[in-house]
JSON list of N, CA and C in Angstrom, two decimals:
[
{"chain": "A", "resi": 1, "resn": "UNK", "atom": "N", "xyz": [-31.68, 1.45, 59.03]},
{"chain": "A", "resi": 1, "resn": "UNK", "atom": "CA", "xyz": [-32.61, 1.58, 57.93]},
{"chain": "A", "resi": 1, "resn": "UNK", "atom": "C", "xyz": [-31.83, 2.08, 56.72]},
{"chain": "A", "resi": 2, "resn": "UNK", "atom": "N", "xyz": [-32.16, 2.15, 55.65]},
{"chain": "A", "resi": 2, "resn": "UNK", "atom": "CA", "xyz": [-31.44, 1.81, 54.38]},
{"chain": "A", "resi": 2, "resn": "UNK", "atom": "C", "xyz": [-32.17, 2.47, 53.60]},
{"chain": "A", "resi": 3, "resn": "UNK", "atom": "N", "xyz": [-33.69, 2.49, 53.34]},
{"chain": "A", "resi": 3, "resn": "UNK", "atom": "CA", "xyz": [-34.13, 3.37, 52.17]},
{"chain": "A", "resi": 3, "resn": "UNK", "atom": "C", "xyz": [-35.44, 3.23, 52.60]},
{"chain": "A", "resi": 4, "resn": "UNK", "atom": "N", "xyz": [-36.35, 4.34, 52.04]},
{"chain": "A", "resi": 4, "resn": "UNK", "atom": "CA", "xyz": [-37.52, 4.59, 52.31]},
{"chain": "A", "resi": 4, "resn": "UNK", "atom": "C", "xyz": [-38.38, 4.38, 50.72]},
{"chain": "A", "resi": 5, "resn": "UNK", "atom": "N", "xyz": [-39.47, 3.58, 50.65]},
{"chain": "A", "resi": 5, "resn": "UNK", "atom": "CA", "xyz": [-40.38, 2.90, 49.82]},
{"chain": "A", "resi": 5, "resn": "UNK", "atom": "C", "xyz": [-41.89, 3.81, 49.78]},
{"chain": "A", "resi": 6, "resn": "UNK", "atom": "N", "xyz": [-42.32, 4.36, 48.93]},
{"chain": "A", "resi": 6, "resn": "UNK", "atom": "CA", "xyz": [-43.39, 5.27, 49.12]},
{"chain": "A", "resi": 6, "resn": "UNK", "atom": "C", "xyz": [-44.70, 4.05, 49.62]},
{"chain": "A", "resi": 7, "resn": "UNK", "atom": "N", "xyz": [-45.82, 4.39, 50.17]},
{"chain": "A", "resi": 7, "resn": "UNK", "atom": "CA", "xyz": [-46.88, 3.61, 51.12]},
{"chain": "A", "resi": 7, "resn": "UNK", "atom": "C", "xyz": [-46.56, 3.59, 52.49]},
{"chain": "A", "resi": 8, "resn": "UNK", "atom": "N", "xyz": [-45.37, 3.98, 53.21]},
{"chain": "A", "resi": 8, "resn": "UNK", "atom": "CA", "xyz": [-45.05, 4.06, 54.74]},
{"chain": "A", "resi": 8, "resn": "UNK", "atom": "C", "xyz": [-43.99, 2.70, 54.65]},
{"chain": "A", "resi": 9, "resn": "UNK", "atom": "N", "xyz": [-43.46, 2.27, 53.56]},
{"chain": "A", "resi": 9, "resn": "UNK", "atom": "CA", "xyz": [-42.48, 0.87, 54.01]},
{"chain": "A", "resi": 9, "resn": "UNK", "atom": "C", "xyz": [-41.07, 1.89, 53.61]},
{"chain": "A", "resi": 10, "resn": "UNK", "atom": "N", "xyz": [-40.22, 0.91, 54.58]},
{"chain": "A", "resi": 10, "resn": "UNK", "atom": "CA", "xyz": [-39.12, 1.26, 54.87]},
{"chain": "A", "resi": 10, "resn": "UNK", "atom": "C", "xyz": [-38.33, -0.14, 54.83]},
{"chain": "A", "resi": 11, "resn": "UNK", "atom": "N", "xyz": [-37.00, -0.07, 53.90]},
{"chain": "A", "resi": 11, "resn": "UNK", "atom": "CA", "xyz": [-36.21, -0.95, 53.85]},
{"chain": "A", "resi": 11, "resn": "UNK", "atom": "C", "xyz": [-34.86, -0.87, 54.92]},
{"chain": "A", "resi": 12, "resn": "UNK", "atom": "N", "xyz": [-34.97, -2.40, 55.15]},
{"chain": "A", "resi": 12, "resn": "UNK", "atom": "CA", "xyz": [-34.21, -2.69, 56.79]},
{"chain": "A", "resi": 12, "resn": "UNK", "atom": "C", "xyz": [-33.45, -3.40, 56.27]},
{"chain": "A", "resi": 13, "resn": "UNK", "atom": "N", "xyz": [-31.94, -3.54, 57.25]},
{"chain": "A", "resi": 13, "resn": "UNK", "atom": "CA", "xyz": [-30.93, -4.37, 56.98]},
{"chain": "A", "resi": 13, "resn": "UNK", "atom": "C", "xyz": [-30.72, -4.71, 58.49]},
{"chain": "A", "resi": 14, "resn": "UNK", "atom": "N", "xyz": [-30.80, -5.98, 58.88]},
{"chain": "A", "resi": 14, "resn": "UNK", "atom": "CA", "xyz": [-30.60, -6.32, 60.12]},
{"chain": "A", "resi": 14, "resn": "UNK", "atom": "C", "xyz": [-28.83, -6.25, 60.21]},
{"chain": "A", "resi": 15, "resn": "UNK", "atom": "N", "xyz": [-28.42, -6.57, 61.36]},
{"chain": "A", "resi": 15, "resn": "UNK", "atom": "CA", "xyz": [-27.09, -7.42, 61.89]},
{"chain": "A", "resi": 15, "resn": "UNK", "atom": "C", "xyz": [-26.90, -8.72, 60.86]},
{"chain": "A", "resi": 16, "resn": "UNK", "atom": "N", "xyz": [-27.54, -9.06, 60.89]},
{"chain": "A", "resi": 16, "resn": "UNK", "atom": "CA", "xyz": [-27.04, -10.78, 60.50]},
{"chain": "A", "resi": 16, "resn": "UNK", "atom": "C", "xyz": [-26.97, -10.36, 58.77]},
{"chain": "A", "resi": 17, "resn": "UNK", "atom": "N", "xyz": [-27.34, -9.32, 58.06]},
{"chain": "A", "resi": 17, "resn": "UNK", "atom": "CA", "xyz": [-27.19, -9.53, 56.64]},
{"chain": "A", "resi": 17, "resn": "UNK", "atom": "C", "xyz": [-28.88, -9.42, 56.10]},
{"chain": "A", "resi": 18, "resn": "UNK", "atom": "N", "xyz": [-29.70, -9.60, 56.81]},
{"chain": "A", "resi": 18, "resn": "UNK", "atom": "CA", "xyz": [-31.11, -10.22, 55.94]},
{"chain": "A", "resi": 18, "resn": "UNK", "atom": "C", "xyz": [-31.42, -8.70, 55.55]},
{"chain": "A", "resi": 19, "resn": "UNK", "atom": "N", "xyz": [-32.16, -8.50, 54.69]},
{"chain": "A", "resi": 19, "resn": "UNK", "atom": "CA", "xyz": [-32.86, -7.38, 54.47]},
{"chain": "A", "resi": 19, "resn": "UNK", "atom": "C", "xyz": [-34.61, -7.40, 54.55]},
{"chain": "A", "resi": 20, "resn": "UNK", "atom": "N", "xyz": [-35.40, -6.35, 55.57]},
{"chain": "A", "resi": 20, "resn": "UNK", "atom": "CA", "xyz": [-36.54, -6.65, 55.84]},
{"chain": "A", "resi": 20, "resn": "UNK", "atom": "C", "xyz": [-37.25, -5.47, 54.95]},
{"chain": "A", "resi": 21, "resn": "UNK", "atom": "N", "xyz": [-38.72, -5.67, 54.57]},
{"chain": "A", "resi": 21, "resn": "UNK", "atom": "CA", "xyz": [-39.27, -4.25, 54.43]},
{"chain": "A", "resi": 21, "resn": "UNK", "atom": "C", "xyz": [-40.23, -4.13, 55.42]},
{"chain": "A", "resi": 22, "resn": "UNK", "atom": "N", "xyz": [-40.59, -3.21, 56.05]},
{"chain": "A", "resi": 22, "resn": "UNK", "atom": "CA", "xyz": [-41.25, -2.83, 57.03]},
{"chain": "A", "resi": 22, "resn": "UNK", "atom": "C", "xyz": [-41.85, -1.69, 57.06]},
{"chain": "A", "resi": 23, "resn": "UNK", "atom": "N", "xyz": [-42.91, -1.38, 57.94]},
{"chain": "A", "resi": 23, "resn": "UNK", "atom": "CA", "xyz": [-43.83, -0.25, 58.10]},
{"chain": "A", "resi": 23, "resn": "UNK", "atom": "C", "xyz": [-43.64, 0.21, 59.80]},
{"chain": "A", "resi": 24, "resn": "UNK", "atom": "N", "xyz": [-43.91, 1.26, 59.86]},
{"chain": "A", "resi": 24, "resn": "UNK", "atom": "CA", "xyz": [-43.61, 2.23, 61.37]},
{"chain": "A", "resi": 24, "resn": "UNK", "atom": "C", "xyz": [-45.24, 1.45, 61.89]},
{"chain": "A", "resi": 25, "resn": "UNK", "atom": "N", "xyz": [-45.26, 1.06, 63.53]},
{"chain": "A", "resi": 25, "resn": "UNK", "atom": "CA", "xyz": [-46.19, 0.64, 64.32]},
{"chain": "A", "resi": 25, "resn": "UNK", "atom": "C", "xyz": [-47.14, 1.59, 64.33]},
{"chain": "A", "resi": 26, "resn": "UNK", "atom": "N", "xyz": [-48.08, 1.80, 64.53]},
{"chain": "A", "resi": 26, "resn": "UNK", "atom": "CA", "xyz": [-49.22, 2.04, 64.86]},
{"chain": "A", "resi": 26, "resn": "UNK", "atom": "C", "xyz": [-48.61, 3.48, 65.77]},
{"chain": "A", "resi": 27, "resn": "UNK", "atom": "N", "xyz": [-48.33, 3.14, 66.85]},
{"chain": "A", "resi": 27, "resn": "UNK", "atom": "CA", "xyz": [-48.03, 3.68, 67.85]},
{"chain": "A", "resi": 27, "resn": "UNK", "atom": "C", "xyz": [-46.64, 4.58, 67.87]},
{"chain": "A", "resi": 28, "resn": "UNK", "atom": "N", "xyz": [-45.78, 4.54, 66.32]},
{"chain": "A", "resi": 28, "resn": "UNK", "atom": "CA", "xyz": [-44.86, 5.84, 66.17]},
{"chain": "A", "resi": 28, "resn": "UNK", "atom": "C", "xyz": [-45.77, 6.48, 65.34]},
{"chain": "A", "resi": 29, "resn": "UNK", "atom": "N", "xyz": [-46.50, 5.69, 64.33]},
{"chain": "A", "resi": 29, "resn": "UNK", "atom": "CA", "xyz": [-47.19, 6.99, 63.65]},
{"chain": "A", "resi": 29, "resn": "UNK", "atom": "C", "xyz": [-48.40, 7.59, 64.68]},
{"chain": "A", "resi": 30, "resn": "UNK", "atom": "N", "xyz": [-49.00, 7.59, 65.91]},
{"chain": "A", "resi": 30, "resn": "UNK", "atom": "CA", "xyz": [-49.59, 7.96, 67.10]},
{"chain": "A", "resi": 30, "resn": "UNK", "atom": "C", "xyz": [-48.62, 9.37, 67.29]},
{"chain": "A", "resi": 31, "resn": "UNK", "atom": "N", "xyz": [-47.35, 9.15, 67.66]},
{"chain": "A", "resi": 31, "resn": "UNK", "atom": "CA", "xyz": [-46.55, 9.97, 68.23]},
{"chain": "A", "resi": 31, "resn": "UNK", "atom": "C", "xyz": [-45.86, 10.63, 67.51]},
{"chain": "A", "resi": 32, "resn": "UNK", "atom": "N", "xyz": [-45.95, 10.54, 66.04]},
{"chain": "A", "resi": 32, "resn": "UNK", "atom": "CA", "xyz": [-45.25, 11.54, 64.92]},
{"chain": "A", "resi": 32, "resn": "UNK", "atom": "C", "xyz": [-43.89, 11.05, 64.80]},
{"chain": "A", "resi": 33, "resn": "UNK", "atom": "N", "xyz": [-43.15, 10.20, 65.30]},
{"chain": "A", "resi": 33, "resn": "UNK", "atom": "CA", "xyz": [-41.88, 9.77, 65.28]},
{"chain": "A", "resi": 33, "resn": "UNK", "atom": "C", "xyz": [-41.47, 9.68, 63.87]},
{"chain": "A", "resi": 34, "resn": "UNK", "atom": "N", "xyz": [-40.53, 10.44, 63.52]},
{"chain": "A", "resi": 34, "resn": "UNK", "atom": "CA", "xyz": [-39.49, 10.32, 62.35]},
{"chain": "A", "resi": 34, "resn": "UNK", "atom": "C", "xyz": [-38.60, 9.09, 62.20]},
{"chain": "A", "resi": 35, "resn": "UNK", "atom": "N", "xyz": [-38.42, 8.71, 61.30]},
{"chain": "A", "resi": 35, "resn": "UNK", "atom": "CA", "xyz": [-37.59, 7.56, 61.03]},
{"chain": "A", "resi": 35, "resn": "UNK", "atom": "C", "xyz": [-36.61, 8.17, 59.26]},
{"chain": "A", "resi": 36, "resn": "UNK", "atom": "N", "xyz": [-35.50, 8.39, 59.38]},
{"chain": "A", "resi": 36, "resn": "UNK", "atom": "CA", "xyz": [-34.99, 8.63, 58.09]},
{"chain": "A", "resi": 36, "resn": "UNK", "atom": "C", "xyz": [-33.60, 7.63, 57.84]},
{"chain": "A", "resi": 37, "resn": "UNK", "atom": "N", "xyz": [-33.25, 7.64, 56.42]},
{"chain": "A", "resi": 37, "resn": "UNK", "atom": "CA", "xyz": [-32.28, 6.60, 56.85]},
{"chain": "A", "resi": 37, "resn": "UNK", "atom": "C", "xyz": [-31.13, 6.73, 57.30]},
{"chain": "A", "resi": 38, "resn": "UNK", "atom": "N", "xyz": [-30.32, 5.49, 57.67]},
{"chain": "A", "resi": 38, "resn": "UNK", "atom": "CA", "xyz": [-29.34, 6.08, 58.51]},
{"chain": "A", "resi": 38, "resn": "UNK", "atom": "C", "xyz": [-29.81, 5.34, 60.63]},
{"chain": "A", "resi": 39, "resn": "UNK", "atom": "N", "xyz": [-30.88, 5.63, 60.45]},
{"chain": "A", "resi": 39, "resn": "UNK", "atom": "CA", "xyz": [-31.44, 5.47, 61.73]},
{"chain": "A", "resi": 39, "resn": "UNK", "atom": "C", "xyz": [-31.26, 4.00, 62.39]},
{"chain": "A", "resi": 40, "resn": "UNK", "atom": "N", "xyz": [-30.79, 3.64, 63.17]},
{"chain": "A", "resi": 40, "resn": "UNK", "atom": "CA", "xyz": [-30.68, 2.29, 63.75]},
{"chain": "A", "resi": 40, "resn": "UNK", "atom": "C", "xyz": [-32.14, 2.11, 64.90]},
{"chain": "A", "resi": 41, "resn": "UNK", "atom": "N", "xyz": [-33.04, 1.02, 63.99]},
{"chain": "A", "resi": 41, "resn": "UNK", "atom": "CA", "xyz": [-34.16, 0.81, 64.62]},
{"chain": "A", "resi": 41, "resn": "UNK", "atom": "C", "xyz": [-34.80, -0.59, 65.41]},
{"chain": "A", "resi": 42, "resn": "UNK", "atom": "N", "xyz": [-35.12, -0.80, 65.94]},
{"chain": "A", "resi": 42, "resn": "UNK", "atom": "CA", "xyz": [-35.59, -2.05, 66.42]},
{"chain": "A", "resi": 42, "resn": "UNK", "atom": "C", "xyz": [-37.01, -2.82, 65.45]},
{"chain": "A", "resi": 43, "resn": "UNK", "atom": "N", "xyz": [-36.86, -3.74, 65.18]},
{"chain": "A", "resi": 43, "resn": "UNK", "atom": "CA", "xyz": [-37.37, -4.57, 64.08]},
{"chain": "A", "resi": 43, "resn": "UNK", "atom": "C", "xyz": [-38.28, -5.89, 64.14]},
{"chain": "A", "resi": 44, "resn": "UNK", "atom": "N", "xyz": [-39.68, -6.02, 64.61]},
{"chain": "A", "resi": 44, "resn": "UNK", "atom": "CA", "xyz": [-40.52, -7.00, 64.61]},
{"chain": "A", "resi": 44, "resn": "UNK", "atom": "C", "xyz": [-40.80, -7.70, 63.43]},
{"chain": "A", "resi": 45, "resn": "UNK", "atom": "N", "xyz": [-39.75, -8.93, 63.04]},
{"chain": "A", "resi": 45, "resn": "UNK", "atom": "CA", "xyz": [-39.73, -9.68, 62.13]},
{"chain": "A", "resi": 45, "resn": "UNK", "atom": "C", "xyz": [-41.33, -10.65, 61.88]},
{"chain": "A", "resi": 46, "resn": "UNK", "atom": "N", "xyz": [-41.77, -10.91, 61.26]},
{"chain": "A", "resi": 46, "resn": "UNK", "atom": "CA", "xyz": [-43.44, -11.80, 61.30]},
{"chain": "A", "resi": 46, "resn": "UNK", "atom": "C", "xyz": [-43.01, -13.06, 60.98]},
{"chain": "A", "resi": 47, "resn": "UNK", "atom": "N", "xyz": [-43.40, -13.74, 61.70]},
{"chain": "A", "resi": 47, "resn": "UNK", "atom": "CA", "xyz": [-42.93, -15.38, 61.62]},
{"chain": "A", "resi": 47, "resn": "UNK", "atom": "C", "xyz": [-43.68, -16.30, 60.35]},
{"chain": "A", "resi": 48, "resn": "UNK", "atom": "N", "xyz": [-44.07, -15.48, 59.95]},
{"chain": "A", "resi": 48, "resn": "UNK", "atom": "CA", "xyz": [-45.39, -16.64, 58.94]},
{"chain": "A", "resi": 48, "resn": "UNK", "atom": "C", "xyz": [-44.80, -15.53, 57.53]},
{"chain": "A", "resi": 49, "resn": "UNK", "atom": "N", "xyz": [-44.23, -14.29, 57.16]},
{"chain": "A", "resi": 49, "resn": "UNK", "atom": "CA", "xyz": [-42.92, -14.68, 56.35]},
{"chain": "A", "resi": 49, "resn": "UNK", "atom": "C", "xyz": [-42.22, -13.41, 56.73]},
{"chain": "A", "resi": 50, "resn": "UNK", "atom": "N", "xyz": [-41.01, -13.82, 56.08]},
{"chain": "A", "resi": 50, "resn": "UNK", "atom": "CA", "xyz": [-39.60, -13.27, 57.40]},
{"chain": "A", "resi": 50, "resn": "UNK", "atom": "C", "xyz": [-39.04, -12.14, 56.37]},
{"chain": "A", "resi": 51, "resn": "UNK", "atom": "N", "xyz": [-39.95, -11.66, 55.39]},
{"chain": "A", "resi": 51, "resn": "UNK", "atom": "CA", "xyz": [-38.96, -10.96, 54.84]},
{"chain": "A", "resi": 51, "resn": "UNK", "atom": "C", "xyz": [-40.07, -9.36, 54.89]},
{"chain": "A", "resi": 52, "resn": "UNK", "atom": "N", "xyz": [-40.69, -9.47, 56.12]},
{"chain": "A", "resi": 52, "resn": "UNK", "atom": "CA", "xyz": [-41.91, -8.29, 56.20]},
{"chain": "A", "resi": 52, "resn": "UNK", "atom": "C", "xyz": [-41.48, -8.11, 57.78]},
{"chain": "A", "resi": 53, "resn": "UNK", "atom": "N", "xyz": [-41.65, -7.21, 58.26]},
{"chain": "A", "resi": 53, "resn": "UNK", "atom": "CA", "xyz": [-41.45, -6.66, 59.93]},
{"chain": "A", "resi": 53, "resn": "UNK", "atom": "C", "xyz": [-42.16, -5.67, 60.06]},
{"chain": "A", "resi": 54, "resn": "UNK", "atom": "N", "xyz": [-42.75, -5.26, 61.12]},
{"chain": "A", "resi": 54, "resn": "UNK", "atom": "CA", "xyz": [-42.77, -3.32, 62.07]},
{"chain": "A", "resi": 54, "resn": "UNK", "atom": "C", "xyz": [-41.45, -3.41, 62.75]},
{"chain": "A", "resi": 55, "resn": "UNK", "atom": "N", "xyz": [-41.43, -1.99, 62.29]},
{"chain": "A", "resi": 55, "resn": "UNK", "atom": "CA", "xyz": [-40.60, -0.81, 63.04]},
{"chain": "A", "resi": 55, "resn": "UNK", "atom": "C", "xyz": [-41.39, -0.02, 64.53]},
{"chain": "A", "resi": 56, "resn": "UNK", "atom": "N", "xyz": [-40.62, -1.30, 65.60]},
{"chain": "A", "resi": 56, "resn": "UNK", "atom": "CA", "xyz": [-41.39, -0.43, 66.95]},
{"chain": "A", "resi": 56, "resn": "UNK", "atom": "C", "xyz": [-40.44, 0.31, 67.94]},
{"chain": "A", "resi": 57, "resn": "UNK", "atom": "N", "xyz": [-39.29, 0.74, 67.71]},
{"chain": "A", "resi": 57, "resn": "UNK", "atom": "CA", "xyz": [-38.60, 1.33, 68.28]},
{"chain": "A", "resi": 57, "resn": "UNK", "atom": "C", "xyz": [-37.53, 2.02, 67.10]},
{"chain": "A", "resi": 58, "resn": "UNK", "atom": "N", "xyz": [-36.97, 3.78, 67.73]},
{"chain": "A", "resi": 58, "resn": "UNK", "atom": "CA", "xyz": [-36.10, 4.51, 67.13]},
{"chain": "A", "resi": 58, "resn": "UNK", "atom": "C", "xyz": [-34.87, 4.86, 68.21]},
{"chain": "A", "resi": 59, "resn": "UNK", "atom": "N", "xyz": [-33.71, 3.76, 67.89]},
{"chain": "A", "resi": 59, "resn": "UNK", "atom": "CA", "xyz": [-32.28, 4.24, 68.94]},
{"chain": "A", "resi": 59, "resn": "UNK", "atom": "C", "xyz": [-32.09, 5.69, 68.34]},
{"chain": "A", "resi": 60, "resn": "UNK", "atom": "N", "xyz": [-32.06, 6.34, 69.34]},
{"chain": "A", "resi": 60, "resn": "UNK", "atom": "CA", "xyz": [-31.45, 7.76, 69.41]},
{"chain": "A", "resi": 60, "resn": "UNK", "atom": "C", "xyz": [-29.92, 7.65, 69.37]}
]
């Protein structure tokens, strides 16, 4: 993760180069999970357009 966007979006930089903006799932904001940048996260890209994702996992 790369930078944080005020509304809960968070700017992503995959492996391959793309850059996503994204929002934390449902289910980290459930569990209070922190995300700051720096953090290497797992990334649900949306097929109908590719430049929006959730954030559903935080690698420790």
């Amino acid at each position: 993760m790369t930078a944080v966007h005020s509304g809960g979006l968070y700017r992503v930089q995959c492996d391959s180069g793309q850059e996503v903006l994204a929002q934390l799932s449902g289910r980290m904001r459930r569990f209070r999970i922190k995300v700051v940048p720096g953090d290497r996260v797992t990334v649900g890209v949306s097929p109908y357009d590719p430049v929006r994702g959730i954030i559903t996992f935080r690698v420790r």
